[in-house]
Tab-separated table of C-alpha atoms and ligand atoms in Angstrom:
chain	number	residue	atom	x	y	z
M	1	UNK	CA	-37.720	80.533	-5.211
M	2	UNK	CA	-36.858	81.470	-8.764
M	3	UNK	CA	-36.127	84.817	-10.304
M	4	UNK	CA	-36.142	88.152	-8.549
M	5	UNK	CA	-38.676	90.763	-9.628
M	6	UNK	CA	-37.224	94.267	-9.909
M	7	UNK	CA	-38.862	97.707	-10.030
M	8	UNK	CA	-37.756	98.557	-13.565
M	9	UNK	CA	-34.909	96.805	-15.337
M	10	UNK	CA	-33.378	97.976	-18.609
M	11	UNK	CA	-34.831	96.076	-21.549
M	12	UNK	CA	-33.202	96.090	-25.000
M	13	UNK	CA	-35.450	96.041	-28.045
M	14	UNK	CA	-33.029	94.455	-30.487
M	15	UNK	CA	-31.851	97.320	-32.687
M	16	UNK	CA	-29.441	98.853	-30.158
M	17	UNK	CA	-26.480	96.670	-31.152
M	18	UNK	CA	-26.860	97.560	-34.833
M	19	UNK	CA	-26.476	101.254	-34.063
M	20	UNK	CA	-23.470	100.541	-31.844
M	21	UNK	CA	-21.946	98.307	-34.528
M	22	UNK	CA	-22.332	101.125	-37.034
M	23	UNK	CA	-20.557	103.513	-34.642
M	24	UNK	CA	-17.670	101.039	-34.347
M	25	UNK	CA	-17.551	100.374	-38.095
M	26	UNK	CA	-17.355	104.093	-38.856
M	27	UNK	CA	-15.110	104.889	-35.854
M	28	UNK	CA	-17.563	107.355	-34.326
M	29	UNK	CA	-16.474	106.380	-30.812
M	30	UNK	CA	-16.690	109.914	-29.407
M	31	UNK	CA	-19.266	112.181	-27.727
M	32	UNK	CA	-20.644	113.352	-31.068
M	33	UNK	CA	-21.650	111.726	-34.340
M	34	UNK	CA	-24.526	110.219	-36.317
M	35	UNK	CA	-26.105	108.402	-33.377
M	36	UNK	CA	-26.126	111.569	-31.237
M	37	UNK	CA	-27.719	113.540	-34.075
M	38	UNK	CA	-30.106	110.702	-34.906
M	39	UNK	CA	-31.181	110.251	-31.284
M	40	UNK	CA	-31.767	114.002	-30.936
M	41	UNK	CA	-33.902	113.930	-34.098
M	42	UNK	CA	-35.922	110.999	-32.721
M	43	UNK	CA	-36.479	112.827	-29.444
M	44	UNK	CA	-37.433	116.015	-31.262
M	45	UNK	CA	-40.015	114.105	-33.285
M	46	UNK	CA	-41.386	112.355	-30.197
M	47	UNK	CA	-41.788	115.642	-28.327
M	48	UNK	CA	-43.899	117.161	-31.110
M	49	UNK	CA	-41.325	118.564	-33.514
M	50	UNK	CA	-41.399	122.230	-32.514
M	51	UNK	CA	-38.687	122.022	-29.831
M	52	UNK	CA	-34.966	121.294	-30.014
M	53	UNK	CA	-33.290	118.529	-27.999
M	54	UNK	CA	-29.707	118.167	-26.737
M	55	UNK	CA	-28.471	114.693	-25.731
M	56	UNK	CA	-26.377	114.794	-22.553
M	57	UNK	CA	-24.439	112.477	-20.265
M	58	UNK	CA	-27.181	112.433	-17.605
M	59	UNK	CA	-30.463	113.935	-16.494
M	60	UNK	CA	-28.583	115.620	-13.670
M	61	UNK	CA	-26.410	117.377	-16.277
M	62	UNK	CA	-29.596	118.490	-18.064
M	63	UNK	CA	-30.924	120.099	-14.861
M	64	UNK	CA	-27.545	121.759	-14.285
M	65	UNK	CA	-27.324	123.247	-17.792
M	66	UNK	CA	-30.967	124.407	-17.770
M	67	UNK	CA	-30.244	126.311	-14.548
M	68	UNK	CA	-27.183	127.946	-16.137
M	69	UNK	CA	-29.273	128.947	-19.156
M	70	UNK	CA	-31.815	130.504	-16.768
M	71	UNK	CA	-29.001	132.635	-15.354
M	72	UNK	CA	-28.853	130.939	-11.941
M	73	UNK	CA	-25.740	131.894	-9.981
M	74	UNK	CA	-24.363	132.231	-6.441
M	75	UNK	CA	-26.897	133.493	-3.916
M	76	UNK	CA	-29.893	133.007	-6.212
M	77	UNK	CA	-32.943	131.017	-5.179
M	78	UNK	CA	-34.643	128.307	-7.246
M	79	UNK	CA	-38.020	126.811	-6.361
M	80	UNK	CA	-37.920	123.003	-6.459
M	81	UNK	CA	-40.616	120.416	-5.771
M	82	UNK	CA	-39.620	118.873	-2.442
M	83	UNK	CA	-41.055	115.437	-3.248
M	84	UNK	CA	-38.392	114.312	-5.699
M	85	UNK	CA	-35.145	112.487	-6.316
M	86	UNK	CA	-32.097	114.565	-5.359
M	87	UNK	CA	-31.094	115.171	-9.004
M	88	UNK	CA	-33.754	117.911	-9.201
M	89	UNK	CA	-32.154	119.996	-6.448
M	90	UNK	CA	-28.465	119.062	-6.170
M	91	UNK	CA	-27.508	120.993	-9.356
M	92	UNK	CA	-28.966	124.166	-7.782
M	93	UNK	CA	-26.306	123.866	-5.096
M	94	UNK	CA	-23.555	123.169	-7.695
M	95	UNK	CA	-24.118	126.779	-8.792
M	96	UNK	CA	-23.941	128.214	-5.278
M	97	UNK	CA	-27.678	128.877	-5.385
M	98	UNK	CA	-30.253	127.827	-2.791
M	99	UNK	CA	-33.190	125.482	-3.448
M	100	UNK	CA	-36.482	126.651	-1.977
M	101	UNK	CA	-38.666	123.601	-1.519
M	102	UNK	CA	-42.388	123.505	-2.239
M	103	UNK	CA	-44.600	120.657	-1.053
M	104	UNK	CA	-47.075	118.617	-3.091
M	105	UNK	CA	-50.804	118.585	-3.685
M	106	UNK	CA	-52.773	115.480	-2.714
M	107	UNK	CA	-54.093	114.387	-6.103
M	108	UNK	CA	-51.016	114.468	-8.364
M	109	UNK	CA	-48.430	114.200	-5.520
M	110	UNK	CA	-46.537	116.944	-7.366
M	111	UNK	CA	-45.905	120.665	-6.797
M	112	UNK	CA	-48.879	122.382	-5.163
M	113	UNK	CA	-49.667	125.466	-7.306
M	114	UNK	CA	-51.161	127.421	-4.366
M	115	UNK	CA	-48.100	126.771	-2.236
M	116	UNK	CA	-45.909	127.712	-5.198
M	117	UNK	CA	-47.529	131.125	-5.426
M	118	UNK	CA	-47.263	131.592	-1.660
M	119	UNK	CA	-43.563	130.695	-1.834
M	120	UNK	CA	-42.881	133.155	-4.672
M	121	UNK	CA	-44.643	135.990	-2.826
M	122	UNK	CA	-42.872	135.226	0.430
M	123	UNK	CA	-39.410	134.956	-1.178
M	124	UNK	CA	-39.922	138.321	-2.875
M	125	UNK	CA	-41.069	139.844	0.429
M	126	UNK	CA	-38.155	138.343	2.365
M	127	UNK	CA	-35.292	138.776	-0.120
M	128	UNK	CA	-36.473	141.550	-2.434
M	129	UNK	CA	-35.728	139.252	-5.400
M	130	UNK	CA	-37.640	136.763	-7.487
M	131	UNK	CA	-36.630	133.091	-7.546
M	132	UNK	CA	-34.693	132.439	-10.775
M	133	UNK	CA	-36.505	129.275	-11.874
M	134	UNK	CA	-39.247	126.816	-10.895
M	135	UNK	CA	-38.721	123.032	-11.095
M	136	UNK	CA	-41.847	120.864	-10.942
M	137	UNK	CA	-41.235	117.089	-11.084
M	138	UNK	CA	-43.312	114.339	-12.726
M	139	UNK	CA	-42.778	111.959	-9.831
M	140	UNK	CA	-43.180	108.283	-10.800
M	141	UNK	CA	-44.326	109.609	-14.178
M	142	UNK	CA	-47.416	111.454	-12.940
M	143	UNK	CA	-47.901	114.858	-14.593
M	144	UNK	CA	-47.811	118.014	-12.457
M	145	UNK	CA	-50.551	120.675	-12.748
M	146	UNK	CA	-48.584	122.356	-15.512
M	147	UNK	CA	-51.458	124.619	-16.643
M	148	UNK	CA	-51.667	126.280	-13.219
M	149	UNK	CA	-47.904	126.244	-12.664
M	150	UNK	CA	-47.298	127.967	-16.027
M	151	UNK	CA	-49.958	130.581	-15.279
M	152	UNK	CA	-48.279	131.478	-11.993
M	153	UNK	CA	-44.739	131.314	-13.414
M	154	UNK	CA	-45.698	133.535	-16.371
M	155	UNK	CA	-47.417	136.084	-14.171
M	156	UNK	CA	-44.141	136.538	-12.252
M	157	UNK	CA	-41.916	136.126	-15.320
M	158	UNK	CA	-40.061	133.128	-13.856
M	159	UNK	CA	-38.892	130.352	-16.221
M	160	UNK	CA	-40.042	126.775	-15.613
M	161	UNK	CA	-37.662	123.812	-15.903
M	162	UNK	CA	-39.805	120.677	-16.111
M	163	UNK	CA	-38.133	117.667	-14.520
M	164	UNK	CA	-39.720	114.947	-16.653
M	165	UNK	CA	-36.880	112.488	-15.968
M	166	UNK	CA	-39.385	109.933	-14.651
M	167	UNK	CA	-42.182	111.160	-16.902
M	168	UNK	CA	-40.875	110.504	-20.412
M	169	UNK	CA	-43.971	110.039	-22.569
M	170	UNK	CA	-46.420	111.214	-19.912
M	171	UNK	CA	-48.880	113.864	-21.048
M	172	UNK	CA	-51.058	116.619	-19.640
M	173	UNK	CA	-54.037	117.671	-21.778
M	174	UNK	CA	-52.571	115.449	-24.492
M	175	UNK	CA	-49.229	117.308	-24.660
M	176	UNK	CA	-45.940	115.578	-23.851
M	177	UNK	CA	-44.276	116.644	-20.582
M	178	UNK	CA	-41.102	118.664	-20.998
M	179	UNK	CA	-42.597	120.849	-23.741
M	180	UNK	CA	-44.593	123.309	-21.601
M	181	UNK	CA	-41.850	125.166	-19.737
M	182	UNK	CA	-38.722	126.878	-21.061
M	183	UNK	CA	-36.763	123.646	-20.602
M	184	UNK	CA	-37.616	119.984	-20.139
M	185	UNK	CA	-35.346	117.400	-18.519
M	186	UNK	CA	-35.258	113.737	-19.578
M	187	UNK	CA	-33.211	110.890	-18.090
M	188	UNK	CA	-32.051	107.689	-19.747
M	189	UNK	CA	-30.478	106.153	-16.677
M	190	UNK	CA	-30.575	102.365	-16.506
M	191	UNK	CA	-33.891	102.222	-14.648
M	192	UNK	CA	-35.899	104.857	-16.535
M	193	UNK	CA	-38.586	104.426	-19.219
M	194	UNK	CA	-35.861	103.921	-21.833
M	195	UNK	CA	-32.135	103.840	-21.243
M	196	UNK	CA	-28.820	104.711	-22.865
M	197	UNK	CA	-27.128	102.915	-19.905
M	198	UNK	CA	-26.607	106.385	-18.490
M	199	UNK	CA	-27.690	109.583	-20.147
M	200	UNK	CA	-30.174	112.405	-20.365
M	201	UNK	CA	-31.465	115.145	-22.594
M	202	UNK	CA	-32.596	118.724	-22.377
M	203	UNK	CA	-35.613	119.841	-24.401
M	204	UNK	CA	-34.946	123.454	-25.466
M	205	UNK	CA	-37.324	126.106	-26.796
M	206	UNK	CA	-35.358	126.965	-29.962
M	207	UNK	CA	-32.118	126.560	-31.931
M	208	UNK	CA	-30.410	129.482	-30.199
M	209	UNK	CA	-30.905	127.950	-26.762
M	210	UNK	CA	-29.881	124.509	-28.065
M	211	UNK	CA	-26.621	126.084	-29.305
M	212	UNK	CA	-26.099	127.746	-25.914
M	213	UNK	CA	-26.675	124.444	-24.069
M	214	UNK	CA	-24.279	122.602	-26.413
M	215	UNK	CA	-21.654	125.317	-25.813
M	216	UNK	CA	-21.781	124.753	-22.038
M	217	UNK	CA	-21.934	120.962	-22.505
M	218	UNK	CA	-18.639	120.992	-24.452
M	219	UNK	CA	-16.389	123.018	-22.094
M	220	UNK	CA	-17.498	126.426	-23.392
M	221	UNK	CA	-15.103	126.628	-26.339
M	222	UNK	CA	-15.010	129.902	-28.254
M	223	UNK	CA	-14.598	129.897	-32.045
M	224	UNK	CA	-10.833	130.262	-32.411
M	225	UNK	CA	-8.198	127.992	-33.989
M	226	UNK	CA	-6.927	127.400	-30.430
M	227	UNK	CA	-8.649	126.772	-27.056
M	228	UNK	CA	-10.132	130.079	-25.949
M	229	UNK	CA	-12.344	130.173	-22.845
M	230	UNK	CA	-14.398	133.110	-21.687
M	231	UNK	CA	-16.869	131.097	-19.595
M	232	UNK	CA	-16.754	127.969	-17.441
M	233	UNK	CA	-18.085	124.899	-19.233
M	234	UNK	CA	-18.747	121.221	-18.584
M	235	UNK	CA	-18.100	117.901	-20.298
M	236	UNK	CA	-21.705	116.792	-20.508
M	237	UNK	CA	-22.330	115.560	-24.077
M	238	UNK	CA	-23.690	112.077	-24.709
M	239	UNK	CA	-21.335	109.497	-26.211
M	240	UNK	CA	-22.135	108.303	-29.746
M	241	UNK	CA	-22.119	104.742	-28.352
M	242	UNK	CA	-24.732	105.514	-25.702
M	243	UNK	CA	-26.790	107.436	-28.268
M	244	UNK	CA	-26.795	104.243	-30.368
M	245	UNK	CA	-28.508	102.452	-27.492
M	246	UNK	CA	-30.946	105.367	-27.299
M	247	UNK	CA	-31.791	105.148	-31.004
M	248	UNK	CA	-32.506	101.456	-30.599
M	249	UNK	CA	-34.620	102.103	-27.504
M	250	UNK	CA	-36.858	104.517	-29.428
M	251	UNK	CA	-38.243	101.452	-31.226
M	252	UNK	CA	-39.576	100.052	-27.941
M	253	UNK	CA	-40.520	103.300	-26.185
M	254	UNK	CA	-44.247	103.089	-27.006
M	255	UNK	CA	-44.257	99.406	-26.071
M	256	UNK	CA	-42.593	100.189	-22.725
M	257	UNK	CA	-45.097	102.929	-21.893
M	258	UNK	CA	-48.020	100.661	-22.830
M	259	UNK	CA	-46.570	97.920	-20.624
M	260	UNK	CA	-46.201	100.175	-17.572
M	261	UNK	CA	-49.826	101.282	-18.052
M	262	UNK	CA	-50.938	97.689	-18.416
M	263	UNK	CA	-49.216	96.750	-15.149
M	264	UNK	CA	-51.026	99.684	-13.525
M	265	UNK	CA	-54.404	98.395	-14.705
M	266	UNK	CA	-53.514	94.915	-13.425
M	267	UNK	CA	-52.585	96.277	-9.982
M	268	UNK	CA	-55.836	98.235	-9.978
M	269	UNK	CA	-57.862	95.116	-10.697
M	270	UNK	CA	-55.923	92.880	-8.292
M	271	UNK	CA	-55.863	95.400	-5.440
M	272	UNK	CA	-59.531	96.284	-5.684
M	273	UNK	CA	-61.137	94.965	-2.545
M	274	UNK	CA	-57.865	94.902	-0.601
M	275	UNK	CA	-58.724	97.240	2.215
M	276	UNK	CA	-56.171	99.771	3.412
M	277	UNK	CA	-54.096	99.779	0.221
M	278	UNK	CA	-54.592	102.505	-2.389
M	279	UNK	CA	-52.996	102.589	-5.822
M	280	UNK	CA	-51.884	106.018	-7.095
M	281	UNK	CA	-53.719	106.789	-10.349
M	282	UNK	CA	-54.354	109.652	-12.782
M	283	UNK	CA	-56.511	112.103	-10.790
M	284	UNK	CA	-58.560	112.983	-13.885
M	285	UNK	CA	-58.745	112.548	-17.650
M	286	UNK	CA	-56.376	115.490	-18.148
M	287	UNK	CA	-53.521	113.441	-16.693
M	288	UNK	CA	-51.835	110.682	-18.671
M	289	UNK	CA	-49.107	109.151	-16.521
M	290	UNK	CA	-46.595	106.750	-18.062
M	291	UNK	CA	-46.783	104.886	-14.700
M	292	UNK	CA	-43.005	104.557	-14.710
M	293	UNK	CA	-43.305	103.232	-11.175
M	294	UNK	CA	-46.619	102.078	-9.814
M	295	UNK	CA	-47.037	103.143	-6.216
M	296	UNK	CA	-49.359	102.299	-3.355
M	297	UNK	CA	-50.181	103.967	-0.074
M	298	UNK	CA	-50.761	101.721	2.954
M	299	UNK	CA	-53.107	102.848	5.716
M	300	UNK	CA	-51.085	103.523	8.907
M	301	UNK	CA	-53.687	101.440	10.790
M	302	UNK	CA	-53.137	98.384	8.609
M	303	UNK	CA	-51.026	95.783	10.421
M	304	UNK	CA	-48.390	93.889	8.504
M	305	UNK	CA	-46.657	90.658	9.450
M	306	UNK	CA	-43.322	91.322	11.172
M	307	UNK	CA	-43.861	95.042	11.758
M	308	UNK	CA	-42.683	94.702	15.364
M	309	UNK	CA	-39.243	93.818	13.960
M	310	UNK	CA	-39.047	96.620	11.398
M	311	UNK	CA	-35.827	98.634	11.529
M	312	UNK	CA	-34.090	96.165	13.837
M	313	UNK	CA	-31.291	95.371	11.400
M	314	UNK	CA	-29.203	97.702	9.292
M	315	UNK	CA	-29.710	97.612	5.536
M	316	UNK	CA	-26.723	96.539	3.434
M	317	UNK	CA	-25.919	99.092	0.738
M	318	UNK	CA	-27.800	102.112	-0.514
M	319	UNK	CA	-31.205	102.261	-2.182
M	320	UNK	CA	-30.893	101.966	-5.938
M	321	UNK	CA	-27.549	100.209	-5.843
M	322	UNK	CA	-25.220	103.199	-6.329
M	323	UNK	CA	-22.597	100.695	-7.565
M	324	UNK	CA	-21.941	99.630	-3.975
M	325	UNK	CA	-20.619	103.061	-3.068
M	326	UNK	CA	-22.348	104.107	0.110
M	327	UNK	CA	-21.710	105.320	3.612
M	328	UNK	CA	-22.529	102.883	6.382
M	329	UNK	CA	-25.559	104.133	8.306
M	330	UNK	CA	-24.738	105.562	11.729
M	331	UNK	CA	-28.093	104.547	13.236
M	332	UNK	CA	-31.034	102.264	12.525
M	333	UNK	CA	-33.475	105.182	12.584
M	334	UNK	CA	-33.698	108.749	11.329
M	335	UNK	CA	-36.122	111.414	12.531
M	336	UNK	CA	-38.240	110.892	9.424
M	337	UNK	CA	-38.740	107.380	8.104
M	338	UNK	CA	-41.490	105.212	6.634
M	339	UNK	CA	-43.993	103.663	9.062
M	340	UNK	CA	-43.218	100.232	10.497
M	341	UNK	CA	-45.914	98.556	8.422
M	342	UNK	CA	-44.295	99.949	5.265
M	343	UNK	CA	-40.845	98.679	6.243
M	344	UNK	CA	-42.373	95.320	7.209
M	345	UNK	CA	-44.128	95.056	3.840
M	346	UNK	CA	-40.911	96.020	2.038
M	347	UNK	CA	-39.038	93.286	3.936
M	348	UNK	CA	-41.763	90.704	3.321
M	349	UNK	CA	-41.725	91.434	-0.404
M	350	UNK	CA	-37.929	91.358	-0.412
M	351	UNK	CA	-37.956	87.933	1.249
M	352	UNK	CA	-40.352	86.768	-1.491
M	353	UNK	CA	-37.941	87.932	-4.203
M	354	UNK	CA	-39.776	91.181	-4.954
M	355	UNK	CA	-38.041	94.539	-5.004
M	356	UNK	CA	-40.156	97.306	-3.445
M	357	UNK	CA	-38.941	100.711	-2.359
M	358	UNK	CA	-40.306	103.459	-0.104
M	359	UNK	CA	-41.460	106.628	-1.863
M	360	UNK	CA	-38.698	109.226	-2.204
M	361	UNK	CA	-37.926	111.080	1.020
M	362	UNK	CA	-38.840	114.751	0.567
M	363	UNK	CA	-35.867	117.071	0.166
M	364	UNK	CA	-37.065	119.394	2.931
M	365	UNK	CA	-36.588	116.479	5.366
M	366	UNK	CA	-33.091	115.620	4.109
M	367	UNK	CA	-30.324	116.633	6.534
M	368	UNK	CA	-28.243	118.127	3.720
M	369	UNK	CA	-31.042	120.627	2.987
M	370	UNK	CA	-31.846	121.523	6.582
M	371	UNK	CA	-31.017	125.195	5.921
M	372	UNK	CA	-33.089	125.544	2.753
M	373	UNK	CA	-36.381	127.434	2.998
M	374	UNK	CA	-39.402	125.156	2.617
M	375	UNK	CA	-43.114	125.763	2.066
M	376	UNK	CA	-44.788	122.732	3.493
M	377	UNK	CA	-48.291	121.308	3.881
M	378	UNK	CA	-47.465	117.817	5.159
M	379	UNK	CA	-48.491	115.972	1.979
M	380	UNK	CA	-45.112	114.671	0.798
M	381	UNK	CA	-43.962	113.711	4.291
M	382	UNK	CA	-47.181	111.748	4.872
M	383	UNK	CA	-46.782	109.996	1.499
M	384	UNK	CA	-43.154	109.156	2.254
M	385	UNK	CA	-44.194	107.497	5.517
M	386	UNK	CA	-47.017	105.477	3.981
M	387	UNK	CA	-46.022	104.642	0.421
M	388	UNK	CA	-44.238	101.933	-1.556
M	389	UNK	CA	-43.079	101.636	-5.188
M	390	UNK	CA	-43.911	98.308	-6.815
M	391	UNK	CA	-42.264	96.516	-9.755
M	392	UNK	CA	-43.505	98.066	-13.009
M	393	UNK	CA	-40.892	97.568	-15.736
M	394	UNK	CA	-40.813	95.627	-19.029
M	395	UNK	CA	-39.821	92.341	-17.368
M	396	UNK	CA	-42.742	92.328	-14.915
M	397	UNK	CA	-45.252	89.783	-16.225
M	398	UNK	CA	-48.963	89.436	-15.501
M	399	UNK	CA	-48.110	86.418	-13.335
M	400	UNK	CA	-45.552	88.521	-11.470
M	401	UNK	CA	-48.184	91.186	-10.735
M	402	UNK	CA	-50.507	88.468	-9.384
M	403	UNK	CA	-47.700	87.001	-7.268
M	404	UNK	CA	-46.828	90.478	-5.946
M	405	UNK	CA	-50.406	91.267	-4.931
M	406	UNK	CA	-50.841	87.755	-3.455
M	407	UNK	CA	-47.704	88.340	-1.385
M	408	UNK	CA	-49.039	91.712	-0.237
M	409	UNK	CA	-52.370	90.110	0.781
M	410	UNK	CA	-50.650	87.278	2.632
M	411	UNK	CA	-48.673	89.705	4.757
M	412	UNK	CA	-51.616	91.782	5.914
M	413	UNK	CA	-52.689	90.743	9.407
A	501	LIG	C1	-33.482	110.042	-12.625
A	501	LIG	C2	-33.880	111.422	-12.277
A	501	LIG	C3	-33.151	112.544	-12.715
A	501	LIG	C4	-31.915	112.464	-13.558
A	501	LIG	O1	-31.063	111.526	-13.158
A	501	LIG	P1	-29.805	110.929	-13.952
A	501	LIG	O2	-29.597	109.649	-13.232
A	501	LIG	O3	-28.707	111.930	-13.730
A	501	LIG	O4	-30.106	110.726	-15.394
A	501	LIG	C5	-33.628	113.790	-12.388
A	501	LIG	N1	-34.751	113.951	-11.665
A	501	LIG	C6	-35.482	112.912	-11.239
A	501	LIG	C7	-36.739	113.156	-10.500
A	501	LIG	C8	-35.059	111.614	-11.503
A	501	LIG	O5	-35.779	110.571	-11.059
């Protein structure tokens, strides 16, 4: 057995080191400078040119600052797509606010607009107050129904924070995600469409809001010759070194997106005729997913080699690495986990040197959010129990995709 095939590894395009070298040569080794400005300009151009962009230390920081700019504070409620990675909802709790989770629709797997409206109405009826913001998420890169979500949000006067962390370069009706709502969140973590090793950005509607976000991202310093603080701020700006990586990555962004889409079309071709396995694809021509991670759903009735032994042994370490920092699991099972055939397929792929990962566990089923209100239709929980993410990144070759699908076929009983 040779190399291991990962979901999405960072891939350098070649120009990153030159930007970093320039930062060293000019001693811009700080969280501001030419690379930060240059990267923000690149991102502004990519997102259409009529929005402003602030480079930040992470996508999580971008969510946090967008919430602050929407006036979210203690006791407020924020509507968040339940089917997401925790970075969409954790910052709500940093502010002492409560996430209200909304389930997904079947075709996009993202926030169900009907359920969103029901949730808004019910929160107003129950609390007498409107939720302060709405966070739809482009899960695995797939666009959310942003036309319908914006219509509902506008009719109630609630700002939308688009979590496009996984959907950088995805489009709906031809328009780049992150540019529909008041704010748009991007992530440049090591496994995303492009990387700055770690980093993120917030797409802002105008210069005034960019200035406000930068104020909070730099410890909320007032304009005095000494440190004067009238608000609480954060240290969230992107380093000029990381921004150099980002500037270099902009040269391969289009190539990366094209590659992820190519891998999707390969999976589609290779999986056609494999019964019981369905690839997640753009539901219509209005959607243009970047296919950051290609995902499949496996029929609960499909039997997979070794499924009788699924969940017998504890997993070492946390999903996604987390730099080895994890709590040991207290049990082999939780009350909401992927089906045995999914775990068996994950283990079979793992044994063949292929990284696969269950779909993200919905936030409304996470113990830490057990007290958060949730508006649920069963879609995200069913997907979580039946789905797998497959390798999709720049290092996944055509031969790899064939090997992956061959391995999947071989393990179906
Ligand atoms: C990656 C990600 C983020 C931001 O994460 P960072 O690692 O802090 O950059 C936010 N939301 C979603 C859905 C993500 O996948």
